[in-house]
Amino acid sequence: MQTVEHETFAKPSEVRTFTHGKAEILEVGDSTIGRLILEPGWRWSNDVGPIAGTESCLAPHFQYHVQGRLAIRMDDGTEFIAGPGDVTSLPEGHDAWVVGDEPVIVVDWFGSTNWAKEGAHAETASA
């Protein structure tokens, strides 16, 4: 049964930092929601890949893009740029990087459980 909860990214449950960014994590009910703040120069394969221990991101995502431009390249070669107001659904197997000089802010409704978490070497579909 769903209960009333009120959480805020001003006081996240956890903050995971990495080169060129951070992931602010909220635990709300049975859900984990992440706000990813990615600075210019951030690239998943360079800044989070070594934490995950995988060649591409294996966490599927369902994201709302708040600010900045994020290039995404799927392992199958599909590539696009997401910007403010966009919603992306990404299966496992992708890389991403900040485009331009503006930080990227993304709210990740699915995929933040183990994303950029030290010791979680396999970002899996349960992420």
mmCIF file of C-alpha atoms in Angstrom:
data_model
loop_
_atom_site.group_PDB
_atom_site.id
_atom_site.type_symbol
_atom_site.label_atom_id
_atom_site.label_comp_id
_atom_site.label_asym_id
_atom_site.label_seq_id
_atom_site.Cartn_x
_atom_site.Cartn_y
_atom_site.Cartn_z
ATOM 1 C CA MET A 1 0.000 0.000 0.000
ATOM 2 C CA GLN A 2 1.324 3.410 -0.956
ATOM 3 C CA THR A 3 1.955 5.877 1.879
ATOM 4 C CA VAL A 4 2.441 9.631 1.863
ATOM 5 C CA GLU A 5 6.071 10.676 1.626
ATOM 6 C CA HIS A 6 7.764 13.979 0.936
ATOM 7 C CA GLU A 7 11.447 14.036 -0.016
ATOM 8 C CA THR A 8 13.683 16.706 -1.537
ATOM 9 C CA PHE A 9 16.916 16.739 -3.505
ATOM 10 C CA ALA A 10 17.983 19.525 -1.102
ATOM 11 C CA LYS A 11 18.540 16.651 1.374
ATOM 12 C CA PRO A 12 19.231 13.546 -0.726
ATOM 13 C CA SER A 13 19.445 10.098 0.878
ATOM 14 C CA GLU A 14 22.894 9.668 -0.659
ATOM 15 C CA VAL A 15 25.329 11.621 -2.841
ATOM 16 C CA ARG A 16 27.726 9.755 -5.133
ATOM 17 C CA THR A 17 30.541 11.878 -6.526
ATOM 18 C CA PHE A 18 32.749 11.095 -9.493
ATOM 19 C CA THR A 19 34.964 13.052 -11.872
ATOM 20 C CA HIS A 20 32.969 15.897 -13.468
ATOM 21 C CA GLY A 21 29.738 15.225 -11.583
ATOM 22 C CA LYS A 22 27.575 13.736 -8.912
ATOM 23 C CA ALA A 23 24.442 11.654 -8.473
ATOM 24 C CA GLU A 24 22.012 12.751 -5.770
ATOM 25 C CA ILE A 25 19.882 9.779 -4.744
ATOM 26 C CA LEU A 26 16.438 9.853 -3.119
ATOM 27 C CA GLU A 27 14.739 6.827 -1.624
ATOM 28 C CA VAL A 28 10.977 7.335 -1.865
ATOM 29 C CA GLY A 29 8.833 4.369 -0.869
ATOM 30 C CA ASP A 30 10.110 1.403 -2.858
ATOM 31 C CA SER A 31 11.640 3.653 -5.528
ATOM 32 C CA THR A 32 15.085 5.131 -6.060
ATOM 33 C CA ILE A 33 15.227 8.401 -8.006
ATOM 34 C CA GLY A 34 18.445 10.105 -9.019
ATOM 35 C CA ARG A 35 19.291 13.655 -9.976
ATOM 36 C CA LEU A 36 22.444 13.539 -12.076
ATOM 37 C CA ILE A 37 24.486 16.726 -12.271
ATOM 38 C CA LEU A 38 27.106 16.373 -14.990
ATOM 39 C CA GLU A 39 29.707 19.058 -15.632
ATOM 40 C CA PRO A 40 31.223 19.987 -18.998
ATOM 41 C CA GLY A 41 33.845 17.384 -19.844
ATOM 42 C CA TRP A 42 31.858 14.529 -18.276
ATOM 43 C CA ARG A 43 31.664 11.299 -20.231
ATOM 44 C CA TRP A 44 30.226 8.061 -18.842
ATOM 45 C CA SER A 45 32.981 5.850 -20.318
ATOM 46 C CA ASN A 46 35.709 8.022 -18.733
ATOM 47 C CA ASP A 47 34.138 9.123 -15.448
ATOM 48 C CA VAL A 48 31.698 6.369 -14.405
ATOM 49 C CA GLY A 49 32.826 3.385 -16.489
ATOM 50 C CA PRO A 50 35.858 2.740 -14.281
ATOM 51 C CA ILE A 51 33.547 2.667 -11.228
ATOM 52 C CA ALA A 52 31.136 0.268 -12.960
ATOM 53 C CA GLY A 53 33.915 -1.871 -14.401
ATOM 54 C CA THR A 54 32.092 -2.216 -17.739
ATOM 55 C CA GLU A 55 32.768 -0.884 -21.248
ATOM 56 C CA SER A 56 29.304 0.684 -21.574
ATOM 57 C CA CYS A 57 26.534 1.570 -19.135
ATOM 58 C CA LEU A 58 24.489 -1.531 -18.380
ATOM 59 C CA ALA A 59 21.834 0.295 -16.341
ATOM 60 C CA PRO A 60 18.613 1.001 -18.237
ATOM 61 C CA HIS A 61 17.288 4.524 -17.672
ATOM 62 C CA PHE A 62 14.053 6.498 -17.848
ATOM 63 C CA GLN A 63 15.061 10.150 -17.628
ATOM 64 C CA TYR A 64 13.726 13.690 -17.760
ATOM 65 C CA HIS A 65 16.294 16.197 -19.023
ATOM 66 C CA VAL A 66 16.137 19.460 -17.049
ATOM 67 C CA GLN A 67 19.186 21.392 -18.260
ATOM 68 C CA GLY A 68 22.050 21.156 -20.736
ATOM 69 C CA ARG A 69 22.642 18.867 -23.687
ATOM 70 C CA LEU A 70 23.579 15.205 -23.354
ATOM 71 C CA ALA A 71 24.827 13.142 -26.301
ATOM 72 C CA ILE A 72 23.910 9.462 -26.074
ATOM 73 C CA ARG A 73 25.355 6.658 -28.196
ATOM 74 C CA MET A 74 23.840 3.200 -27.938
ATOM 75 C CA ASP A 75 26.072 0.145 -28.418
ATOM 76 C CA ASP A 76 24.254 -0.511 -31.716
ATOM 77 C CA GLY A 77 25.502 2.861 -33.049
ATOM 78 C CA THR A 78 22.262 4.839 -32.592
ATOM 79 C CA GLU A 79 23.210 8.344 -31.470
ATOM 80 C CA PHE A 80 21.237 11.459 -30.520
ATOM 81 C CA ILE A 81 21.361 14.550 -28.311
ATOM 82 C CA ALA A 82 18.817 15.087 -25.530
ATOM 83 C CA GLY A 83 18.090 18.549 -24.162
ATOM 84 C CA PRO A 84 15.815 20.375 -21.720
ATOM 85 C CA GLY A 85 12.258 19.048 -21.741
ATOM 86 C CA ASP A 86 13.217 15.746 -23.369
ATOM 87 C CA VAL A 87 12.405 12.330 -21.916
ATOM 88 C CA THR A 88 14.641 9.385 -22.768
ATOM 89 C CA SER A 89 14.166 5.674 -22.282
ATOM 90 C CA LEU A 90 17.504 3.932 -22.647
ATOM 91 C CA PRO A 91 18.051 0.184 -22.538
ATOM 92 C CA GLU A 92 21.350 -1.142 -21.256
ATOM 93 C CA GLY A 93 24.401 -0.679 -23.453
ATOM 94 C CA HIS A 94 25.224 2.993 -24.020
ATOM 95 C CA ASP A 95 27.716 5.805 -23.493
ATOM 96 C CA ALA A 96 26.870 9.468 -22.907
ATOM 97 C CA TRP A 97 28.684 12.796 -22.646
ATOM 98 C CA VAL A 98 27.993 16.471 -21.971
ATOM 99 C CA VAL A 99 27.809 18.643 -25.097
ATOM 100 C CA GLY A 100 28.883 22.269 -24.710
ATOM 101 C CA ASP A 101 29.742 24.415 -21.706
ATOM 102 C CA GLU A 102 26.503 24.108 -19.708
ATOM 103 C CA PRO A 103 26.143 21.499 -16.945
ATOM 104 C CA VAL A 104 23.569 18.767 -17.581
ATOM 105 C CA ILE A 105 20.866 18.017 -15.017
ATOM 106 C CA VAL A 106 18.819 14.866 -15.493
ATOM 107 C CA VAL A 107 16.190 13.297 -13.230
ATOM 108 C CA ASP A 108 16.479 9.534 -13.574
ATOM 109 C CA TRP A 109 13.282 7.734 -12.582
ATOM 110 C CA PHE A 110 14.734 4.299 -13.302
ATOM 111 C CA GLY A 111 18.366 3.311 -13.298
ATOM 112 C CA SER A 112 19.915 5.065 -10.292
ATOM 113 C CA THR A 113 19.951 2.209 -7.784
ATOM 114 C CA ASN A 114 23.566 1.192 -8.461
ATOM 115 C CA TRP A 115 24.598 3.914 -10.931
ATOM 116 C CA ALA A 116 28.080 5.262 -10.070
ATOM 117 C CA LYS A 117 28.017 3.413 -6.762
ATOM 118 C CA GLU A 118 31.423 2.341 -5.493
ATOM 119 C CA GLY A 119 31.585 -1.430 -5.160
ATOM 120 C CA ALA A 120 28.635 -1.999 -7.528
ATOM 121 C CA HIS A 121 30.866 -3.206 -10.350
ATOM 122 C CA ALA A 122 28.070 -4.575 -12.497
ATOM 123 C CA GLU A 123 25.409 -2.026 -13.385
ATOM 124 C CA THR A 124 22.675 -4.463 -14.191
ATOM 125 C CA ALA A 125 19.049 -4.421 -15.234
ATOM 126 C CA SER A 126 18.153 -4.331 -11.543
ATOM 127 C CA ALA A 127 19.814 -0.920 -11.334
#
